[in-house]
PDB file of C-alpha atoms in Angstrom:
ATOM      1  CA  MET A  14      -0.064   0.152  -0.130  1.00 44.00           C
ATOM      2  CA  ASP A  15       1.602   3.414  -0.966  1.00 51.00           C
ATOM      3  CA  LYS A  16       2.065   5.884   1.999  1.00 61.00           C
ATOM      4  CA  LYS A  17      -0.031   8.855   1.726  1.00 61.00           C
ATOM      5  CA  LEU A  18       1.868  12.159   0.768  1.00 78.00           C
ATOM      6  CA  TYR A  19       0.929  15.632   1.414  1.00 79.00           C
ATOM      7  CA  PRO A  20       1.676  17.803  -1.809  1.00 80.00           C
ATOM      8  CA  CYS A  21       2.021  21.884  -1.037  1.00 78.00           C
ATOM      9  CA  ASP A  22       0.200  23.492  -3.155  1.00 74.00           C
ATOM     10  CA  VAL A  23       2.422  26.449  -3.988  1.00 70.00           C
ATOM     11  CA  CYS A  24       5.591  24.491  -5.012  1.00 75.00           C
ATOM     12  CA  GLU A  25       6.083  20.276  -6.012  1.00 73.00           C
ATOM     13  CA  LYS A  26       7.312  19.316  -2.759  1.00 81.00           C
ATOM     14  CA  SER A  27       5.371  16.560  -0.779  1.00 82.00           C
ATOM     15  CA  PHE A  28       5.362  15.440   2.639  1.00 81.00           C
ATOM     16  CA  SER A  29       4.819  12.162   4.467  1.00 83.00           C
ATOM     17  CA  GLN A  30       3.325  13.630   7.266  1.00 82.00           C
ATOM     18  CA  SER A  31       1.056  16.743   7.638  1.00 78.00           C
ATOM     19  CA  SER A  32       2.814  18.134  10.361  1.00 76.00           C
ATOM     20  CA  ASN A  33       5.577  18.525   8.247  1.00 80.00           C
ATOM     21  CA  LEU A  34       3.635  19.902   5.121  1.00 76.00           C
ATOM     22  CA  THR A  35       2.371  22.572   7.997  1.00 73.00           C
ATOM     23  CA  THR A  36       5.781  23.755   9.106  1.00 73.00           C
ATOM     24  CA  HIS A  37       6.980  23.424   5.034  1.00 75.00           C
ATOM     25  CA  GLN A  38       3.907  26.213   3.934  1.00 68.00           C
ATOM     26  CA  ARG A  39       4.912  28.591   7.020  1.00 69.00           C
ATOM     27  CA  ALA A  40       8.069  29.794   5.112  1.00 66.00           C
ATOM     28  CA  TYR A  41       5.367  31.172   2.192  1.00 61.00           C
ATOM     29  CA  THR A  42       2.836  32.398   4.768  1.00 55.00           C
ATOM     30  CA  GLY A  43       5.295  34.159   7.481  1.00 62.00           C
ATOM     31  CA  GLY A  44       2.779  32.570   9.997  1.00 64.00           C
ATOM     32  CA  LYS A  45       4.922  31.772  13.668  1.00 70.00           C
ATOM     33  CA  PRO A  46       2.417  30.371  15.652  1.00 66.00           C
ATOM     34  CA  TYR A  47       4.750  30.243  18.698  1.00 69.00           C
ATOM     35  CA  ALA A  48       4.627  33.259  20.777  1.00 74.00           C
ATOM     36  CA  CYS A  49       6.712  33.826  23.643  1.00 75.00           C
ATOM     37  CA  SER A  50       4.949  35.627  26.576  1.00 71.00           C
ATOM     38  CA  VAL A  51       7.514  37.242  27.887  1.00 72.00           C
ATOM     39  CA  TYR A  52       9.346  39.369  25.024  1.00 73.00           C
ATOM     40  CA  ASP A  53       7.477  40.160  21.654  1.00 74.00           C
ATOM     41  CA  LYS A  54       8.970  37.408  19.626  1.00 76.00           C
ATOM     42  CA  SER A  55       7.487  34.199  17.638  1.00 72.00           C
ATOM     43  CA  PHE A  56       8.666  31.169  16.322  1.00 74.00           C
ATOM     44  CA  ASN A  57       7.830  29.004  13.122  1.00 67.00           C
ATOM     45  CA  GLU A  58       8.547  25.605  14.857  1.00 72.00           C
ATOM     46  CA  SER A  59       8.079  24.222  18.464  1.00 69.00           C
ATOM     47  CA  GLY A  60      11.728  23.514  19.050  1.00 72.00           C
ATOM     48  CA  THR A  61      12.777  26.734  18.600  1.00 74.00           C
ATOM     49  CA  PHE A  62      10.424  27.997  20.787  1.00 71.00           C
ATOM     50  CA  ILE A  63      11.241  25.643  23.662  1.00 73.00           C
ATOM     51  CA  LYS A  64      14.823  26.879  23.194  1.00 73.00           C
ATOM     52  CA  HIS A  65      14.130  30.406  23.703  1.00 72.00           C
ATOM     53  CA  ARG A  66      11.909  29.964  26.350  1.00 72.00           C
ATOM     54  CA  ARG A  67      14.755  28.403  28.611  1.00 73.00           C
ATOM     55  CA  THR A  68      16.543  32.106  28.193  1.00 72.00           C
ATOM     56  CA  HIS A  69      13.780  32.907  30.538  1.00 73.00           C
ATOM     57  CA  THR A  70      12.704  29.909  32.639  1.00 74.00           C
ATOM     58  CA  GLY A  71      17.043  29.410  33.270  1.00 75.00           C
ATOM     59  CA  LYS A  72      15.952  25.653  32.714  1.00 81.00           C
ATOM     60  CA  LYS A  73      19.326  23.847  31.468  1.00 84.00           C
ATOM     61  CA  PRO A  74      18.396  20.597  30.875  1.00 81.00           C
ATOM     62  CA  TYR A  75      21.620  19.334  29.389  1.00 84.00           C
ATOM     63  CA  GLU A  76      24.437  17.666  31.398  1.00 91.00           C
ATOM     64  CA  CYS A  77      28.079  17.456  30.811  1.00 93.00           C
ATOM     65  CA  ASN A  78      29.205  13.510  31.544  1.00 91.00           C
ATOM     66  CA  VAL A  79      32.728  14.889  32.333  1.00 90.00           C
ATOM     67  CA  CYS A  80      32.125  17.760  34.514  1.00 93.00           C
ATOM     68  CA  GLU A  81      29.095  19.249  36.082  1.00 83.00           C
ATOM     69  CA  LYS A  82      28.376  21.810  33.688  1.00 88.00           C
ATOM     70  CA  VAL A  83      24.487  22.247  32.243  1.00 88.00           C
ATOM     71  CA  PHE A  84      23.233  23.899  29.126  1.00 88.00           C
ATOM     72  CA  SER A  85      20.152  24.950  27.891  1.00 80.00           C
ATOM     73  CA  ASN A  86      20.634  23.307  24.367  1.00 82.00           C
ATOM     74  CA  SER A  87      22.131  20.630  23.303  1.00 83.00           C
ATOM     75  CA  GLY A  88      24.283  22.268  20.724  1.00 84.00           C
ATOM     76  CA  ASN A  89      26.052  24.553  23.352  1.00 86.00           C
ATOM     77  CA  LEU A  90      26.798  20.931  25.470  1.00 90.00           C
ATOM     78  CA  MET A  91      28.792  19.769  22.141  1.00 90.00           C
ATOM     79  CA  LYS A  92      30.680  22.857  21.806  1.00 89.00           C
ATOM     80  CA  HIS A  93      31.775  22.733  25.672  1.00 91.00           C
ATOM     81  CA  ARG A  94      32.459  18.799  25.035  1.00 92.00           C
ATOM     82  CA  ARG A  95      35.026  19.892  23.254  1.00 92.00           C
ATOM     83  CA  THR A  96      36.690  21.800  25.482  1.00 90.00           C
ATOM     84  CA  HIS A  97      37.560  17.975  27.214  1.00 94.00           C
ATOM     85  CA  THR A  98      38.325  16.215  23.725  1.00 93.00           C
ATOM     86  CA  GLY A  99      40.366  18.889  22.388  1.00 93.00           C
ATOM     87  CA  GLU A 100      38.202  18.330  18.940  1.00 94.00           C
ATOM     88  CA  LYS A 101      38.645  21.508  16.585  1.00 94.00           C
ATOM     89  CA  PRO A 102      36.568  19.751  13.659  1.00 93.00           C
ATOM     90  CA  TYR A 103      36.439  23.659  11.529  1.00 94.00           C
ATOM     91  CA  ALA A 104      39.644  23.944   9.407  1.00 95.00           C
ATOM     92  CA  CYS A 105      40.822  27.274   7.755  1.00 96.00           C
ATOM     93  CA  ASP A 106      41.628  26.349   4.481  1.00 94.00           C
ATOM     94  CA  VAL A 107      44.232  29.115   3.959  1.00 94.00           C
ATOM     95  CA  CYS A 108      46.271  28.686   6.761  1.00 94.00           C
ATOM     96  CA  ASP A 109      46.832  25.324   9.081  1.00 88.00           C
ATOM     97  CA  LYS A 110      44.778  26.740  12.012  1.00 94.00           C
ATOM     98  CA  SER A 111      41.375  24.735  13.031  1.00 95.00           C
ATOM     99  CA  PHE A 112      38.598  25.766  15.534  1.00 94.00           C
ATOM    100  CA  SER A 113      36.201  23.904  17.888  1.00 91.00           C
ATOM    101  CA  GLU A 114      33.044  26.434  17.132  1.00 91.00           C
ATOM    102  CA  ASN A 115      32.404  27.493  13.431  1.00 91.00           C
ATOM    103  CA  GLY A 116      31.539  30.633  14.451  1.00 89.00           C
ATOM    104  CA  ALA A 117      35.372  31.175  15.291  1.00 91.00           C
ATOM    105  CA  LEU A 118      36.378  29.894  11.792  1.00 94.00           C
ATOM    106  CA  THR A 119      34.214  32.459  10.722  1.00 93.00           C
ATOM    107  CA  LYS A 120      35.996  35.318  12.686  1.00 92.00           C
ATOM    108  CA  HIS A 121      39.106  34.136  11.351  1.00 94.00           C
ATOM    109  CA  ILE A 122      38.533  33.960   8.011  1.00 95.00           C
ATOM    110  CA  ARG A 123      37.978  37.428   7.932  1.00 94.00           C
ATOM    111  CA  THR A 124      41.758  38.181   8.881  1.00 93.00           C
ATOM    112  CA  HIS A 125      42.636  36.679   5.699  1.00 95.00           C
ATOM    113  CA  THR A 126      39.763  38.663   3.719  1.00 95.00           C
ATOM    114  CA  GLY A 127      40.004  41.626   5.431  1.00 94.00           C
ATOM    115  CA  GLU A 128      36.284  41.731   5.455  1.00 95.00           C
ATOM    116  CA  LYS A 129      34.593  43.972   7.867  1.00 94.00           C
ATOM    117  CA  PRO A 130      30.455  43.909   7.910  1.00 94.00           C
ATOM    118  CA  TYR A 131      29.536  44.963  11.099  1.00 94.00           C
ATOM    119  CA  ALA A 132      29.448  49.052  10.400  1.00 95.00           C
ATOM    120  CA  CYS A 133      29.018  51.721  13.143  1.00 96.00           C
ATOM    121  CA  ASP A 134      25.832  53.577  12.921  1.00 94.00           C
ATOM    122  CA  VAL A 135      27.022  56.841  14.486  1.00 95.00           C
ATOM    123  CA  CYS A 136      30.721  56.863  12.984  1.00 96.00           C
ATOM    124  CA  ASP A 137      32.030  55.044   9.832  1.00 88.00           C
ATOM    125  CA  LYS A 138      33.902  52.898  11.697  1.00 95.00           C
ATOM    126  CA  THR A 139      33.488  48.732  10.454  1.00 96.00           C
ATOM    127  CA  PHE A 140      34.694  45.620  12.014  1.00 95.00           C
ATOM    128  CA  SER A 141      35.003  41.959  11.572  1.00 92.00           C
ATOM    129  CA  ASN A 142      33.217  40.728  14.156  1.00 91.00           C
ATOM    130  CA  SER A 143      30.019  41.781  16.387  1.00 91.00           C
ATOM    131  CA  GLY A 144      31.571  41.972  19.744  1.00 90.00           C
ATOM    132  CA  ASN A 145      34.246  44.579  18.706  1.00 92.00           C
ATOM    133  CA  LEU A 146      31.534  46.516  17.188  1.00 95.00           C
ATOM    134  CA  THR A 147      29.101  46.633  20.972  1.00 94.00           C
ATOM    135  CA  THR A 148      32.342  47.658  22.540  1.00 94.00           C
ATOM    136  CA  HIS A 149      33.033  50.460  20.022  1.00 96.00           C
ATOM    137  CA  ARG A 150      29.391  51.866  20.141  1.00 96.00           C
ATOM    138  CA  ARG A 151      30.551  52.710  24.159  1.00 96.00           C
ATOM    139  CA  THR A 152      32.853  55.317  23.090  1.00 95.00           C
ATOM    140  CA  HIS A 153      29.534  56.845  21.596  1.00 96.00           C
ATOM    141  CA  THR A 154      26.845  56.028  24.186  1.00 96.00           C
ATOM    142  CA  GLY A 155      29.328  56.505  27.434  1.00 96.00           C
ATOM    143  CA  GLU A 156      28.236  52.571  28.481  1.00 96.00           C
ATOM    144  CA  LYS A 157      30.032  50.908  31.117  1.00 95.00           C
ATOM    145  CA  PRO A 158      27.988  47.782  31.781  1.00 94.00           C
ATOM    146  CA  TYR A 159      31.231  46.304  34.027  1.00 95.00           C
ATOM    147  CA  ALA A 160      31.228  47.068  37.466  1.00 95.00           C
ATOM    148  CA  CYS A 161      33.760  46.260  40.245  1.00 96.00           C
ATOM    149  CA  ASP A 162      31.804  44.893  43.513  1.00 94.00           C
ATOM    150  CA  VAL A 163      35.005  46.130  45.561  1.00 95.00           C
ATOM    151  CA  CYS A 164      34.548  49.716  44.587  1.00 96.00           C
ATOM    152  CA  GLU A 165      32.300  52.121  42.499  1.00 87.00           C
ATOM    153  CA  LYS A 166      34.271  51.877  39.039  1.00 95.00           C
ATOM    154  CA  ALA A 167      32.947  50.544  36.094  1.00 96.00           C
ATOM    155  CA  PHE A 168      34.662  50.264  32.514  1.00 96.00           C
ATOM    156  CA  SER A 169      33.034  49.664  29.079  1.00 94.00           C
ATOM    157  CA  VAL A 170      35.220  46.104  28.624  1.00 93.00           C
ATOM    158  CA  SER A 171      35.164  43.063  30.760  1.00 92.00           C
ATOM    159  CA  SER A 172      39.210  42.770  30.526  1.00 91.00           C
ATOM    160  CA  ASN A 173      39.577  46.232  31.802  1.00 93.00           C
ATOM    161  CA  LEU A 174      37.632  45.003  34.926  1.00 95.00           C
ATOM    162  CA  THR A 175      39.682  42.109  35.084  1.00 94.00           C
ATOM    163  CA  LYS A 176      42.728  44.312  35.228  1.00 93.00           C
ATOM    164  CA  HIS A 177      41.377  46.571  37.614  1.00 95.00           C
ATOM    165  CA  ARG A 178      40.623  43.650  39.968  1.00 95.00           C
ATOM    166  CA  ARG A 179      43.739  42.862  40.430  1.00 95.00           C
ATOM    167  CA  THR A 180      44.457  46.611  42.698  1.00 94.00           C
ATOM    168  CA  HIS A 181      42.348  45.202  44.998  1.00 96.00           C
ATOM    169  CA  THR A 182      43.509  41.128  45.182  1.00 96.00           C
ATOM    170  CA  GLY A 183      47.044  42.237  44.500  1.00 95.00           C
ATOM    171  CA  GLU A 184      47.324  39.125  41.832  1.00 95.00           C
ATOM    172  CA  LYS A 185      49.878  38.764  38.949  1.00 95.00           C
ATOM    173  CA  PRO A 186      49.310  36.364  36.966  1.00 94.00           C
ATOM    174  CA  TYR A 187      51.911  37.282  34.295  1.00 95.00           C
ATOM    175  CA  ALA A 188      55.627  35.801  34.866  1.00 95.00           C
ATOM    176  CA  CYS A 189      58.558  37.009  33.480  1.00 96.00           C
ATOM    177  CA  ASP A 190      60.680  33.560  32.490  1.00 94.00           C
ATOM    178  CA  ILE A 191      64.174  35.290  32.815  1.00 95.00           C
ATOM    179  CA  CYS A 192      64.242  36.526  36.144  1.00 95.00           C
ATOM    180  CA  ASP A 193      61.570  36.012  39.267  1.00 88.00           C
ATOM    181  CA  LYS A 194      59.450  38.901  38.865  1.00 95.00           C
ATOM    182  CA  PHE A 195      55.632  38.790  38.213  1.00 96.00           C
ATOM    183  CA  PHE A 196      52.753  41.620  36.837  1.00 95.00           C
ATOM    184  CA  ALA A 197      49.539  42.109  36.940  1.00 92.00           C
ATOM    185  CA  LYS A 198      48.941  43.207  33.108  1.00 90.00           C
ATOM    186  CA  SER A 199      50.468  41.365  30.003  1.00 92.00           C
ATOM    187  CA  GLY A 200      51.163  44.570  28.601  1.00 91.00           C
ATOM    188  CA  THR A 201      53.812  45.599  31.637  1.00 93.00           C
ATOM    189  CA  LEU A 202      55.061  41.805  31.210  1.00 95.00           C
ATOM    190  CA  THR A 203      56.096  42.557  27.712  1.00 94.00           C
ATOM    191  CA  SER A 204      57.855  46.169  28.579  1.00 94.00           C
ATOM    192  CA  HIS A 205      59.872  44.708  31.146  1.00 96.00           C
ATOM    193  CA  ARG A 206      60.765  41.897  29.242  1.00 96.00           C
ATOM    194  CA  ARG A 207      62.595  44.867  27.114  1.00 95.00           C
ATOM    195  CA  THR A 208      65.010  45.244  29.855  1.00 95.00           C
ATOM    196  CA  HIS A 209      66.375  42.176  29.046  1.00 96.00           C
ATOM    197  CA  THR A 210      66.266  41.916  25.663  1.00 96.00           C
ATOM    198  CA  GLY A 211      67.128  45.759  24.787  1.00 95.00           C
ATOM    199  CA  GLU A 212      64.482  45.742  22.156  1.00 95.00           C
ATOM    200  CA  LYS A 213      63.670  49.166  21.129  1.00 95.00           C
ATOM    201  CA  PRO A 214      60.562  48.906  18.930  1.00 94.00           C
ATOM    202  CA  TYR A 215      59.308  52.692  19.061  1.00 95.00           C
ATOM    203  CA  ALA A 216      61.703  54.872  16.012  1.00 95.00           C
ATOM    204  CA  CYS A 217      61.454  58.762  16.128  1.00 94.00           C
ATOM    205  CA  ASP A 218      60.905  59.333  12.556  1.00 93.00           C
ATOM    206  CA  ILE A 219      62.403  62.872  12.461  1.00 93.00           C
ATOM    207  CA  CYS A 220      66.136  61.419  14.097  1.00 93.00           C
ATOM    208  CA  ASP A 221      67.642  57.944  14.639  1.00 87.00           C
ATOM    209  CA  LYS A 222      66.323  56.995  18.349  1.00 94.00           C
ATOM    210  CA  SER A 223      64.730  54.285  19.234  1.00 95.00           C
ATOM    211  CA  PHE A 224      62.624  53.462  22.535  1.00 94.00           C
ATOM    212  CA  SER A 225      61.566  50.844  24.312  1.00 92.00           C
ATOM    213  CA  GLU A 226      58.573  52.420  25.367  1.00 92.00           C
ATOM    214  CA  SER A 227      56.176  54.348  23.183  1.00 92.00           C
ATOM    215  CA  PHE A 228      55.043  57.071  25.691  1.00 92.00           C
ATOM    216  CA  THR A 229      59.087  57.625  25.906  1.00 94.00           C
ATOM    217  CA  LEU A 230      59.118  58.303  21.959  1.00 94.00           C
ATOM    218  CA  THR A 231      56.032  60.774  22.684  1.00 94.00           C
ATOM    219  CA  THR A 232      58.071  62.990  25.093  1.00 94.00           C
ATOM    220  CA  HIS A 233      61.246  62.873  22.801  1.00 94.00           C
ATOM    221  CA  ARG A 234      59.098  64.297  19.589  1.00 93.00           C
ATOM    222  CA  ARG A 235      58.680  66.937  21.689  1.00 93.00           C
ATOM    223  CA  THR A 236      62.213  67.890  21.547  1.00 93.00           C
ATOM    224  CA  HIS A 237      61.727  68.548  17.750  1.00 93.00           C
ATOM    225  CA  THR A 238      58.531  69.898  17.505  1.00 90.00           C
ATOM    226  CA  GLY A 239      58.754  71.898  20.937  1.00 86.00           C
ATOM    227  CA  GLU A 240      55.330  71.465  21.966  1.00 80.00           C
TER     228      GLU A 240
END
């Protein structure tokens, strides 16, 4: 006996289940029957709606069997598992780099292509990833969402808050591999290493002098400009 097929009256596709036809037809009608009661959002499919609802309920039914982390959807659990396995299935076809997530590969490919698809709507700057655009926008809005829980200082970038916290904790995670000194910031360690290597990467474009620090070059230039 032939299996009953449910044909689409718009295109030539047929489906073995009426529910699959219904889902397919929403592509034409724009119908989104699954509505969120918290936000003004609607969804085509129940699975997508269920995932979204967990952003409100906080429900995380997917647990990692290596550690105790839990996740709201199976995709995030799959990505997390790669932190244990070291698997990097997304390979760049230009260089030898591989990545654990497709999104990370997409960002990396832009270092080869120079593509910057994220544009600031206030100024003309463009960015290769959305995170950098979000950070940049704060230079216009003055928003500082990262607040120190010890003092009242707030920061526009999370990494600046991390650095600031070390002024309270005294933590110095960056160690010099030549001497025994430790530093709170990676940039300070980089500058310190030059006292060992003698490297002077900041060159004056007027005379032949070079300097190990950019601010020393800035001070030196004033001897030429009289500023």
